[in-house]
mmCIF file with all atom_site columns, C-alpha atoms in Angstrom:
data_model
loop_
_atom_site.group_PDB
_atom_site.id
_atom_site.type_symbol
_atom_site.label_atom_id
_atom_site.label_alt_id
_atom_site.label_comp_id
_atom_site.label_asym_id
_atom_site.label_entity_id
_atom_site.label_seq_id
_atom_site.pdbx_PDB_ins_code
_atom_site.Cartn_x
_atom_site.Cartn_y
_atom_site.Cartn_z
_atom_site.occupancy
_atom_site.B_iso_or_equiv
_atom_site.pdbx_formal_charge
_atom_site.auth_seq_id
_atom_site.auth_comp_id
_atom_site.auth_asym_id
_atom_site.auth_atom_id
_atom_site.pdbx_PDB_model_num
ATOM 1   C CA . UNK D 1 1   ? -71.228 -23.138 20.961  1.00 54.00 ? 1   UNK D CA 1
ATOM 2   C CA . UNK D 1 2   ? -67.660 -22.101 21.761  1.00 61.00 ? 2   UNK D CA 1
ATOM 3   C CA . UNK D 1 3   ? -65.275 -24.728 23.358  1.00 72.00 ? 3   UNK D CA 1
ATOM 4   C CA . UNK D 1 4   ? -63.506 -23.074 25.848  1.00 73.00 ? 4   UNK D CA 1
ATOM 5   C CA . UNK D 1 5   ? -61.602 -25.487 26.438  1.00 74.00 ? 5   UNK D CA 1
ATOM 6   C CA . UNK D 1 6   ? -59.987 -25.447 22.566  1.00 72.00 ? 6   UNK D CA 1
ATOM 7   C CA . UNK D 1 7   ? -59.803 -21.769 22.425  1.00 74.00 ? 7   UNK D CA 1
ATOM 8   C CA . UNK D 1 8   ? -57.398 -22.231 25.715  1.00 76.00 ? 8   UNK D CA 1
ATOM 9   C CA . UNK D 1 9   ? -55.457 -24.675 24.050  1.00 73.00 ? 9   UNK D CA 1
ATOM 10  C CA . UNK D 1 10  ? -55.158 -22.953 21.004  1.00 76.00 ? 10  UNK D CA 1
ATOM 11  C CA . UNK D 1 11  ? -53.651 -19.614 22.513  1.00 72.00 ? 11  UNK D CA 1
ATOM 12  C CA . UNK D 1 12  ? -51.325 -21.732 24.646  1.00 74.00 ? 12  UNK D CA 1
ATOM 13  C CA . UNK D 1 13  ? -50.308 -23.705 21.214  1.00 73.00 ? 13  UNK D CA 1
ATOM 14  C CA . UNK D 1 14  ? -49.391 -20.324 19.266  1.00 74.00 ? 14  UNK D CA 1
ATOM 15  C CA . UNK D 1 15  ? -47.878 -18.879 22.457  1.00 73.00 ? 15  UNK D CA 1
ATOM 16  C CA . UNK D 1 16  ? -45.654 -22.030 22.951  1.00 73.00 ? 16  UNK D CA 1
ATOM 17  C CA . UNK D 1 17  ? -44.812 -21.850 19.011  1.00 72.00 ? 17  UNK D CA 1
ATOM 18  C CA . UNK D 1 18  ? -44.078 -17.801 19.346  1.00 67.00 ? 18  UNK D CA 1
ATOM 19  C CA . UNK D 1 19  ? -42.377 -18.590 22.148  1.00 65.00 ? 19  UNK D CA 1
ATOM 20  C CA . UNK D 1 20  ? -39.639 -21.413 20.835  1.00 68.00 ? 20  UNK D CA 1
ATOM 21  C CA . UNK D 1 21  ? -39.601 -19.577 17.076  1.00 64.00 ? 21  UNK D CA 1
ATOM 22  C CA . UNK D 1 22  ? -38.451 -16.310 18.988  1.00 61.00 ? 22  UNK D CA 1
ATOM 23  C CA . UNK D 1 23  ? -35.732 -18.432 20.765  1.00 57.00 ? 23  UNK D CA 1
ATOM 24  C CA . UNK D 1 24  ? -33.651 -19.251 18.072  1.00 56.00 ? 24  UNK D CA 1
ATOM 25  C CA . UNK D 1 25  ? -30.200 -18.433 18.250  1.00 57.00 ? 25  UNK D CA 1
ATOM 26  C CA . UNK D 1 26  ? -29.839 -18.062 14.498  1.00 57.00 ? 26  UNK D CA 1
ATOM 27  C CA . UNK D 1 27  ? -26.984 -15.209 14.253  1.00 60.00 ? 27  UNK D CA 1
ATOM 28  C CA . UNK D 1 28  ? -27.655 -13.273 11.170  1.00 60.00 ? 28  UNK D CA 1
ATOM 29  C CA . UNK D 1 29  ? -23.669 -11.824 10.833  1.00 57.00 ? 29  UNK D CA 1
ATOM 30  C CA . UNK D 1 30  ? -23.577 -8.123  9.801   1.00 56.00 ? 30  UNK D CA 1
ATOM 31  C CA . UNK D 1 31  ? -21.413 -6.554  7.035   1.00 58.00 ? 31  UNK D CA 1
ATOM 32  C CA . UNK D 1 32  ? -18.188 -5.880  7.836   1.00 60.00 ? 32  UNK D CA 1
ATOM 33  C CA . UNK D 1 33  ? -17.680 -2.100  7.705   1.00 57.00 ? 33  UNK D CA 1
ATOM 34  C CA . UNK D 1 34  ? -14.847 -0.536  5.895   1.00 57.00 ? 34  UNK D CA 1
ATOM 35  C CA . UNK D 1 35  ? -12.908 1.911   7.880   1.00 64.00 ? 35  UNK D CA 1
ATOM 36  C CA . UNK D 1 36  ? -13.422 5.460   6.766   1.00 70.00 ? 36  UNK D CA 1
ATOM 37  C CA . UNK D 1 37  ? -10.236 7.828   6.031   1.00 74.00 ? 37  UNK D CA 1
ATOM 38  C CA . UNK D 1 38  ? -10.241 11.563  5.705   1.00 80.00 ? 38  UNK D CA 1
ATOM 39  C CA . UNK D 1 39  ? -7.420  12.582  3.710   1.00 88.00 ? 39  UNK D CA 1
ATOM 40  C CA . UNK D 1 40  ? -5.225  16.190  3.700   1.00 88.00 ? 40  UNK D CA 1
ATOM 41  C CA . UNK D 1 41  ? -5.243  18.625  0.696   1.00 93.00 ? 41  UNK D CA 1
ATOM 42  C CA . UNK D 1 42  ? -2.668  17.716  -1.510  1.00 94.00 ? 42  UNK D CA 1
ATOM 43  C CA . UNK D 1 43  ? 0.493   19.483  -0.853  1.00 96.00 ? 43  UNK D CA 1
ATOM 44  C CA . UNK D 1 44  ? 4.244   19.052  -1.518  1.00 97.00 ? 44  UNK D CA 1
ATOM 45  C CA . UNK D 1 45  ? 7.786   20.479  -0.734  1.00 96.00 ? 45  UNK D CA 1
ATOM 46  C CA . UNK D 1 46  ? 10.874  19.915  -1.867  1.00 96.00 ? 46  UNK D CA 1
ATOM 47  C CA . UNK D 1 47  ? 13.046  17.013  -0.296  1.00 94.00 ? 47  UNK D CA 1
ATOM 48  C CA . UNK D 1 48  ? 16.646  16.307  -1.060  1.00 92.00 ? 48  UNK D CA 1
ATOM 49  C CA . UNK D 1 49  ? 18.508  13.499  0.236   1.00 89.00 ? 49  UNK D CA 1
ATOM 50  C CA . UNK D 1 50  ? 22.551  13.052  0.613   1.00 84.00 ? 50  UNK D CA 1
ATOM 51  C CA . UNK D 1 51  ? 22.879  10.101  -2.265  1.00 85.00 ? 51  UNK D CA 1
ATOM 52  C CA . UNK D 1 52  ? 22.402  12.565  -5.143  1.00 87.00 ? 52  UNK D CA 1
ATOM 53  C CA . UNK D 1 53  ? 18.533  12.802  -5.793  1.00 92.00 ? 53  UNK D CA 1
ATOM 54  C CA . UNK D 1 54  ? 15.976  15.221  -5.380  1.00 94.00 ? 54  UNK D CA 1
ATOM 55  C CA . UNK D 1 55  ? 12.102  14.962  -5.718  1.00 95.00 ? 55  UNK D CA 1
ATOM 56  C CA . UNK D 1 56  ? 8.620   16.556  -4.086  1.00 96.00 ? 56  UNK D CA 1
ATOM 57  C CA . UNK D 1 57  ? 7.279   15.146  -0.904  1.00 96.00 ? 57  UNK D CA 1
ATOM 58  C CA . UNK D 1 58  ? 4.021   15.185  0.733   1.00 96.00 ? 58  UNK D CA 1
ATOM 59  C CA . UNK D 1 59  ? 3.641   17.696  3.604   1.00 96.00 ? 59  UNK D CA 1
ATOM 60  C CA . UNK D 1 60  ? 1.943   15.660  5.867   1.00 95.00 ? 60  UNK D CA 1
ATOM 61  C CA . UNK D 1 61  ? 4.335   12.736  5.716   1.00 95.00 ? 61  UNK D CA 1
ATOM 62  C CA . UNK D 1 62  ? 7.499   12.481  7.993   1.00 93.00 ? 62  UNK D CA 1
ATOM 63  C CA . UNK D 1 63  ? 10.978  10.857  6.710   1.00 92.00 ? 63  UNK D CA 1
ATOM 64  C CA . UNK D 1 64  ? 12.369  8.148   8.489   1.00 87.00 ? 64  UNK D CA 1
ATOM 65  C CA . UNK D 1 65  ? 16.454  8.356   7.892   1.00 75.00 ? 65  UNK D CA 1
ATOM 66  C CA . UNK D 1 66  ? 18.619  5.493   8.605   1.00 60.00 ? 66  UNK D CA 1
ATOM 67  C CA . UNK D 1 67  ? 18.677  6.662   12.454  1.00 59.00 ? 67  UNK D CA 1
ATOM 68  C CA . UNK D 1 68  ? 15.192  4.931   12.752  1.00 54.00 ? 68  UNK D CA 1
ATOM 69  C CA . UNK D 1 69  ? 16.307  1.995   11.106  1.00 52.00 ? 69  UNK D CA 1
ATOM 70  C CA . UNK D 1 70  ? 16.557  -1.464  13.657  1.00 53.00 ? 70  UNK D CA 1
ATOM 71  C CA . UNK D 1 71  ? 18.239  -3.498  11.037  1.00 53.00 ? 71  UNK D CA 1
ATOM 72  C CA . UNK D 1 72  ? 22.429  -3.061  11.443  1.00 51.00 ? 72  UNK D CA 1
ATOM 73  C CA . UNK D 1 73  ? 22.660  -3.667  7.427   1.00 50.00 ? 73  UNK D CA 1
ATOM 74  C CA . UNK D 1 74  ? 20.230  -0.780  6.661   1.00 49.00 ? 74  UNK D CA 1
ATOM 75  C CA . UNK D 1 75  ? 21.742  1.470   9.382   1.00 46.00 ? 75  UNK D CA 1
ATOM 76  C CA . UNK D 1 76  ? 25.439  1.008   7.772   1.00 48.00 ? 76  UNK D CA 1
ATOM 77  C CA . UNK D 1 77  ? 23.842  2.116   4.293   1.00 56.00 ? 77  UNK D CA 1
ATOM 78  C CA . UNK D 1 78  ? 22.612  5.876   4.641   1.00 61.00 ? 78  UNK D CA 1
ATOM 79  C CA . UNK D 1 79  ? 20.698  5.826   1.576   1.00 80.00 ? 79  UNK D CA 1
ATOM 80  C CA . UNK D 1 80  ? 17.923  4.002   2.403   1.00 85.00 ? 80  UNK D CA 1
ATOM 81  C CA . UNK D 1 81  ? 14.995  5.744   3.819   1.00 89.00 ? 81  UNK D CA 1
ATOM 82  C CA . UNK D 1 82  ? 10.949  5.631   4.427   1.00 92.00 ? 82  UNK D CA 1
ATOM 83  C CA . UNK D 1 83  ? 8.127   8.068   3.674   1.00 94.00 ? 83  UNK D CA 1
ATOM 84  C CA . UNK D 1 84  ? 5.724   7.432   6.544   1.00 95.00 ? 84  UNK D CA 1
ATOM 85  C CA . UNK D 1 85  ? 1.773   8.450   6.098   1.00 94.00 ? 85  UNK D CA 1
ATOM 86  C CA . UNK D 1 86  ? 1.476   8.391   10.120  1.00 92.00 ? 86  UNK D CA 1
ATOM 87  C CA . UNK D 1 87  ? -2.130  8.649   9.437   1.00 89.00 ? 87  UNK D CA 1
ATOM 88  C CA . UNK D 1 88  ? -2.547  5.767   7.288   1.00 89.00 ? 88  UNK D CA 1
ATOM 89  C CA . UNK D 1 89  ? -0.220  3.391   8.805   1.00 88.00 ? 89  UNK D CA 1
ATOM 90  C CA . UNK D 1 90  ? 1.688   3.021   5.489   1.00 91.00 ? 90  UNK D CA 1
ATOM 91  C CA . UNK D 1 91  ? 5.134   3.254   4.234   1.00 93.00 ? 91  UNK D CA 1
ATOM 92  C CA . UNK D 1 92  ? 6.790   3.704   0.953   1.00 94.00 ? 92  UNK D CA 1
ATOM 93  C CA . UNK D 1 93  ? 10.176  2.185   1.522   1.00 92.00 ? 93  UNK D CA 1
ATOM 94  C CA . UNK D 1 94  ? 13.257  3.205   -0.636  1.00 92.00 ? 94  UNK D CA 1
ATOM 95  C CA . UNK D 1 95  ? 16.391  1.980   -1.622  1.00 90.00 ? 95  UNK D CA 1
ATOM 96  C CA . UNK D 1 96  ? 19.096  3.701   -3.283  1.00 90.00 ? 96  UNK D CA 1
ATOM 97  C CA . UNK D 1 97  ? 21.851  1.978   -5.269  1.00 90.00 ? 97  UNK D CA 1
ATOM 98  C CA . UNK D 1 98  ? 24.797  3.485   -7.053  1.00 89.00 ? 98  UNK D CA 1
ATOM 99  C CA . UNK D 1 99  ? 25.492  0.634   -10.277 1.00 89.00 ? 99  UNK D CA 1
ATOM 100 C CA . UNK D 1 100 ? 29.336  1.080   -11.929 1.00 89.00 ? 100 UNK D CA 1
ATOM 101 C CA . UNK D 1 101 ? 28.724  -1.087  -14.969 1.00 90.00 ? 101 UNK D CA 1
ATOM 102 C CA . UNK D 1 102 ? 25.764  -2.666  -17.466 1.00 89.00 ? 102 UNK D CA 1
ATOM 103 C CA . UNK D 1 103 ? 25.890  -5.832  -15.935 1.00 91.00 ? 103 UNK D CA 1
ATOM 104 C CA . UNK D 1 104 ? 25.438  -4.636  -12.039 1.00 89.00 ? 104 UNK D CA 1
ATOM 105 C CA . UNK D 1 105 ? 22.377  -3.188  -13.464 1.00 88.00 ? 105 UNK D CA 1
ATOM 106 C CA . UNK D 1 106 ? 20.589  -5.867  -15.165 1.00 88.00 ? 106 UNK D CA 1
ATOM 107 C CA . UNK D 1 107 ? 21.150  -7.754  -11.827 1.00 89.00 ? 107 UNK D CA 1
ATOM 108 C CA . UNK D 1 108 ? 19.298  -4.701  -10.082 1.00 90.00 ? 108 UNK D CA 1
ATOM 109 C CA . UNK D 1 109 ? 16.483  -4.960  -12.198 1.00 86.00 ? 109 UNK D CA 1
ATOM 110 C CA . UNK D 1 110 ? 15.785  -8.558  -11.588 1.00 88.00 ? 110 UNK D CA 1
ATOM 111 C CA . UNK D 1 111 ? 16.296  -8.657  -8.385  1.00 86.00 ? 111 UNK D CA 1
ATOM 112 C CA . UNK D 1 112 ? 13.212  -5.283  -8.431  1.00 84.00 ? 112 UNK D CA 1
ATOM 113 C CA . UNK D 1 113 ? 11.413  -8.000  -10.337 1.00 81.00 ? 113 UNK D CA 1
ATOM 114 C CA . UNK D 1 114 ? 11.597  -11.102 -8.226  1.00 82.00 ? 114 UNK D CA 1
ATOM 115 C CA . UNK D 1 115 ? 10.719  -8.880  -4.953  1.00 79.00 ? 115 UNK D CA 1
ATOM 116 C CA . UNK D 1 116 ? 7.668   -7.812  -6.789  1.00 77.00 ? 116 UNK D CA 1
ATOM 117 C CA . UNK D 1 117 ? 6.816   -11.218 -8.306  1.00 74.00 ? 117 UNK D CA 1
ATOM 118 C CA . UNK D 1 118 ? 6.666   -12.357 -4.624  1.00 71.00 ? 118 UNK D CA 1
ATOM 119 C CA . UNK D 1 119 ? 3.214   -10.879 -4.323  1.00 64.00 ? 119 UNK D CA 1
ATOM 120 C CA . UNK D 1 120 ? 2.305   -12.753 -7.382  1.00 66.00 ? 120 UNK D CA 1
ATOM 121 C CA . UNK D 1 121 ? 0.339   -15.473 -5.109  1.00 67.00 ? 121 UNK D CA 1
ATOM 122 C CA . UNK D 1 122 ? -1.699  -12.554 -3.542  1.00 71.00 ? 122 UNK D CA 1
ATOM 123 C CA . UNK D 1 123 ? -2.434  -10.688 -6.683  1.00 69.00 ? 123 UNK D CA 1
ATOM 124 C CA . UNK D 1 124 ? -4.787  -11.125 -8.981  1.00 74.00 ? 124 UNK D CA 1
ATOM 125 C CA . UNK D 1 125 ? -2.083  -9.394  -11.507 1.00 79.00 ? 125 UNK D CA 1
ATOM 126 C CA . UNK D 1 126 ? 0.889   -7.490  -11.629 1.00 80.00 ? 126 UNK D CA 1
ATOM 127 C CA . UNK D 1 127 ? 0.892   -4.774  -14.800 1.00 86.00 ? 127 UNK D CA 1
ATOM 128 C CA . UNK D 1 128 ? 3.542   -2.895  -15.527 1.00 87.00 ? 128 UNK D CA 1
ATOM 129 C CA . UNK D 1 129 ? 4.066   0.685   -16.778 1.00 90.00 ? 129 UNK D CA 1
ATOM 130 C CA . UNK D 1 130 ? 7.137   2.518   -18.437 1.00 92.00 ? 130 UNK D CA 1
ATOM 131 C CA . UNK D 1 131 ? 8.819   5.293   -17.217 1.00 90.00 ? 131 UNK D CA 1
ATOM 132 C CA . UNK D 1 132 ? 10.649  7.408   -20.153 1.00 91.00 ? 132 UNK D CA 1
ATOM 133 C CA . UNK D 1 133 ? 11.384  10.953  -19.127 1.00 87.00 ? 133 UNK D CA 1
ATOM 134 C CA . UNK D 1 134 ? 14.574  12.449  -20.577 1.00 85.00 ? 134 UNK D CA 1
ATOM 135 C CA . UNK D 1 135 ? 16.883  12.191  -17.110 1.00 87.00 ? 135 UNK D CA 1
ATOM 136 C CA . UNK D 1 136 ? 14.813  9.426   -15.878 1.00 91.00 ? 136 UNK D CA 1
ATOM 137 C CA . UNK D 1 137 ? 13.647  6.208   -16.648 1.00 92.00 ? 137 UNK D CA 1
ATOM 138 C CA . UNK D 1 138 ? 12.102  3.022   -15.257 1.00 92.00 ? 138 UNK D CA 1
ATOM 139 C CA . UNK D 1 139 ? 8.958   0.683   -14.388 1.00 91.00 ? 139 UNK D CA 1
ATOM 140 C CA . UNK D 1 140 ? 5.888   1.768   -12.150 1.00 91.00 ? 140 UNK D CA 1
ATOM 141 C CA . UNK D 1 141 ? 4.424   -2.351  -11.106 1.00 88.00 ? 141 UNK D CA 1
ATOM 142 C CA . UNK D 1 142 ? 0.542   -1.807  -9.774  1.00 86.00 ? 142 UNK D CA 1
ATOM 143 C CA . UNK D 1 143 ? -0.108  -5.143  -7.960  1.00 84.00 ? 143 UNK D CA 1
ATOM 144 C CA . UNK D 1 144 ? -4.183  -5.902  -8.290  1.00 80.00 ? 144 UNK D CA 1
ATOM 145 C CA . UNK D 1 145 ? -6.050  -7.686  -5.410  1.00 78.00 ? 145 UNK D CA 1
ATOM 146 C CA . UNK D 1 146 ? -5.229  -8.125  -1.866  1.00 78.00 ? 146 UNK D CA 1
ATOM 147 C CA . UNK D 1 147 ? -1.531  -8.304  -1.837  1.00 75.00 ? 147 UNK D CA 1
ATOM 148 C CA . UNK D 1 148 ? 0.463   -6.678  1.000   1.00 73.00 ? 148 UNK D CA 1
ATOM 149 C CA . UNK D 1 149 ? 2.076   -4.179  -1.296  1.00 79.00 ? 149 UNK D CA 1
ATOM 150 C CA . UNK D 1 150 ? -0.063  -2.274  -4.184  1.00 83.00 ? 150 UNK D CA 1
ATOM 151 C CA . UNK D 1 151 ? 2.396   -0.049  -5.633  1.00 88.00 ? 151 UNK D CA 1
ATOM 152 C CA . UNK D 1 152 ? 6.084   -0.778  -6.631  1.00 89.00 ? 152 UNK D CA 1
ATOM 153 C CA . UNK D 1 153 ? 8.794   1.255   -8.661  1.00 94.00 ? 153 UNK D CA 1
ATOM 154 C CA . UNK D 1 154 ? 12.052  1.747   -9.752  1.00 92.00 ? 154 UNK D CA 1
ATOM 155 C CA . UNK D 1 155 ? 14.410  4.507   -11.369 1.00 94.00 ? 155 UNK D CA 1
ATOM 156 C CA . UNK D 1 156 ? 17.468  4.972   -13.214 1.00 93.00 ? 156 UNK D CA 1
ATOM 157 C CA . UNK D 1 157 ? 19.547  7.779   -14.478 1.00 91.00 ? 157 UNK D CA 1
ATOM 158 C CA . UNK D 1 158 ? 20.767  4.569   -16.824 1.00 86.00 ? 158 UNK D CA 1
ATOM 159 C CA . UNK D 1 159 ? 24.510  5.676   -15.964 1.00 88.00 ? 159 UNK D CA 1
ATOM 160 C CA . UNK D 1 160 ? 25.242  4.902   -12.384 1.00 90.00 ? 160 UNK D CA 1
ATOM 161 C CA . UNK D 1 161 ? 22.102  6.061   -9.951  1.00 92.00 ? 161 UNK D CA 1
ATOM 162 C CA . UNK D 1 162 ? 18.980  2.951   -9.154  1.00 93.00 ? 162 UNK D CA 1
ATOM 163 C CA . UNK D 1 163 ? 16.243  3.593   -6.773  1.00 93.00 ? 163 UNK D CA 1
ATOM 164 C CA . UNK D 1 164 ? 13.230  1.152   -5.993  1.00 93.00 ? 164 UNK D CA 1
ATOM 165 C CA . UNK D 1 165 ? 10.088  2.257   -3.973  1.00 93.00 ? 165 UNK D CA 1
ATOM 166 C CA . UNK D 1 166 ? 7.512   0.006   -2.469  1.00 92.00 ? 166 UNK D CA 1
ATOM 167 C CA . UNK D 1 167 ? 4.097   0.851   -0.678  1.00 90.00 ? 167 UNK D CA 1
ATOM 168 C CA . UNK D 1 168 ? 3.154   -1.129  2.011   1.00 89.00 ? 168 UNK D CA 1
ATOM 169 C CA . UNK D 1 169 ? 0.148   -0.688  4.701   1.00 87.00 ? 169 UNK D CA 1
ATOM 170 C CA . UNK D 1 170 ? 0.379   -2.426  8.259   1.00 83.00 ? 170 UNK D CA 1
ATOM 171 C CA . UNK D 1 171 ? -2.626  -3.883  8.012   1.00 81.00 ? 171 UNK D CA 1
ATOM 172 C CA . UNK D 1 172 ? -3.933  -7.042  6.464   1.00 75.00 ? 172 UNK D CA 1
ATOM 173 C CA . UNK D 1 173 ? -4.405  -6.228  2.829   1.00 70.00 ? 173 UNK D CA 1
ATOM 174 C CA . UNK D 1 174 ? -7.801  -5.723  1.880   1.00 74.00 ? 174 UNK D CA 1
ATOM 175 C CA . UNK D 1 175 ? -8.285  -3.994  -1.261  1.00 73.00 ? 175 UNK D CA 1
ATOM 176 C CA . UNK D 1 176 ? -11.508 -3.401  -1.362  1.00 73.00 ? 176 UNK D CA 1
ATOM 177 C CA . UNK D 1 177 ? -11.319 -1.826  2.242   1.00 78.00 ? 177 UNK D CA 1
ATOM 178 C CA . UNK D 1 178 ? -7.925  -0.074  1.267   1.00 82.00 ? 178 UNK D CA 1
ATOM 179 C CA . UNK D 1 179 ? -8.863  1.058   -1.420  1.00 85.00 ? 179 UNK D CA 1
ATOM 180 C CA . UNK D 1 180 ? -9.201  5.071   -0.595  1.00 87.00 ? 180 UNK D CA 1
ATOM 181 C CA . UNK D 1 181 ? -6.274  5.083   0.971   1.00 87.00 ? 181 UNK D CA 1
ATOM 182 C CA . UNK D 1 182 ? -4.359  3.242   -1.455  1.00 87.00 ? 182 UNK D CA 1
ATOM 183 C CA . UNK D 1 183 ? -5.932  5.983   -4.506  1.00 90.00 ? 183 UNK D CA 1
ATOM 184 C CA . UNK D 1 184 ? -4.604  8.557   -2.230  1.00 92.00 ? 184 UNK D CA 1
ATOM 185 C CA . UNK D 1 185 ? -0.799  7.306   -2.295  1.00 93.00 ? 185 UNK D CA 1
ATOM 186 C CA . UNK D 1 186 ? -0.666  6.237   -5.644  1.00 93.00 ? 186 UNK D CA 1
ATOM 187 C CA . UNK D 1 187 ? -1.681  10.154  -6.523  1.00 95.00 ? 187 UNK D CA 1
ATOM 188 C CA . UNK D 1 188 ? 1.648   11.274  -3.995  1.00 95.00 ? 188 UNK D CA 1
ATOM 189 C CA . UNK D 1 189 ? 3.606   8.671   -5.432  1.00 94.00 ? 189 UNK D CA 1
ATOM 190 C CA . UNK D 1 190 ? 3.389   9.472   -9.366  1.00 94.00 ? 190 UNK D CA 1
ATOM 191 C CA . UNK D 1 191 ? 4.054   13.189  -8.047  1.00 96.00 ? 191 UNK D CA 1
ATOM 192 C CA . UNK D 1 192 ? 7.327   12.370  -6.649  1.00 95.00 ? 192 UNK D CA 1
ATOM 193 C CA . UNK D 1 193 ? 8.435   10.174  -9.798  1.00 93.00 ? 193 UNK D CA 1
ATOM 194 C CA . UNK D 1 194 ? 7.225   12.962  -11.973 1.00 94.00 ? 194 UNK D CA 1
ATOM 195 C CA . UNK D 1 195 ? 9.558   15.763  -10.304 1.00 95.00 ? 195 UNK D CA 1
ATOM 196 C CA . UNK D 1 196 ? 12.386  12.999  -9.531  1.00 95.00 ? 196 UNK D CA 1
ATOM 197 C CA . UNK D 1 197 ? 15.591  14.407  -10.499 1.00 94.00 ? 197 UNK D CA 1
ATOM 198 C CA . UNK D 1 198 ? 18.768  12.381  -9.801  1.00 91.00 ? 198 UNK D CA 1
ATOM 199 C CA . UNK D 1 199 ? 21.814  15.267  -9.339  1.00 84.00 ? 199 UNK D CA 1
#
């Protein structure tokens, strides 16, 4: 014969256990997403700027001149400028730098590589690639990992003309989320080296 009694106290047993297993406030945390991009076709026109240099810009980037410039010391020098990817929140900042002698050069050149040695604590490497074009010549630094700029350059005519380019994103660097975006800059920015012409 059936207890009625124990099949009562049974269902009320499992129900209290359902009940207090269901309760738990055990958070399971979802993956973080990575924000999606959708990029322009690739296009370029010709930009020339007052200092003596000429190269290929994006179309759908906008040039920020010395006007837009808060800082008094970068207002007062008229060669330094931004290419701004309004879409991506990014900048590629430029400086321009007119050298007289070998010396004032060298001292150009290590200053390029102590800014980008900065990110060395970020990085998971810094590697370095040559630039040797007939008029033009210089170093193209690709900074791995999540440091706050990716992409770092500099040019010389080797007689009197010294640029230096950095990429940087106004967000907190993520590579792996960056990533699309940062594949989509490095493509505009090897474009612009490779029809750089200082005049």
């Amino acid at each position: 014969m059936i207890n009625k009694k124990a099949i009562i106290f049974s269902v009320f047993a499992w129900s209290i256990i359902l009940l207090i297993s269901s309760c738990t406030n055990d958070n399971i945390p979802r993956e973080k997403a990575y924000q999606r991009f959708y990029f322009p076709a690739k296009k370029y026109k010709a930009f020339t700027s007052e200092c003596g240099f000429k190269f290929e810009v994006p179309t759908y980037v906008v040039i920020e001149n010395k006007d837009s410039f808060r800082n008094q010391r970068l207002v007062g020098d008229s060669c330094w400028f931004n290419i701004v990817y309004p879409e991506l929140n990014a900048k590629i900042h430029f400086s321009y730098k007119y050298y007289d002698n070998q010396d004032a050069l060298t001292h150009l050149l290590e200053d390029s590589y102590k800014l980008t040695s900065k990110h060395m604590t970020k990085a998971s490497y810094i590697r370095d690639s040559v630039i040797d074009l007939p008029e033009l010549k210089g170093l193209i630094y690709t900074v791995g990992g999540n440091a706050a700029s990716d992409k770092q350059f500099i040019l010389t005519d080797y007689k009197h003309q010294f640029i230096r380019g950095a990429i940087y994103f106004a967000c907190t660097p993520n590579y792996d989320s960056l990533r699309p975006a940062i594949e989509f800059v490095d493509k505009d920015i090897y474009h612009m080296i490779n029809t750089f012409k200082f005049q």
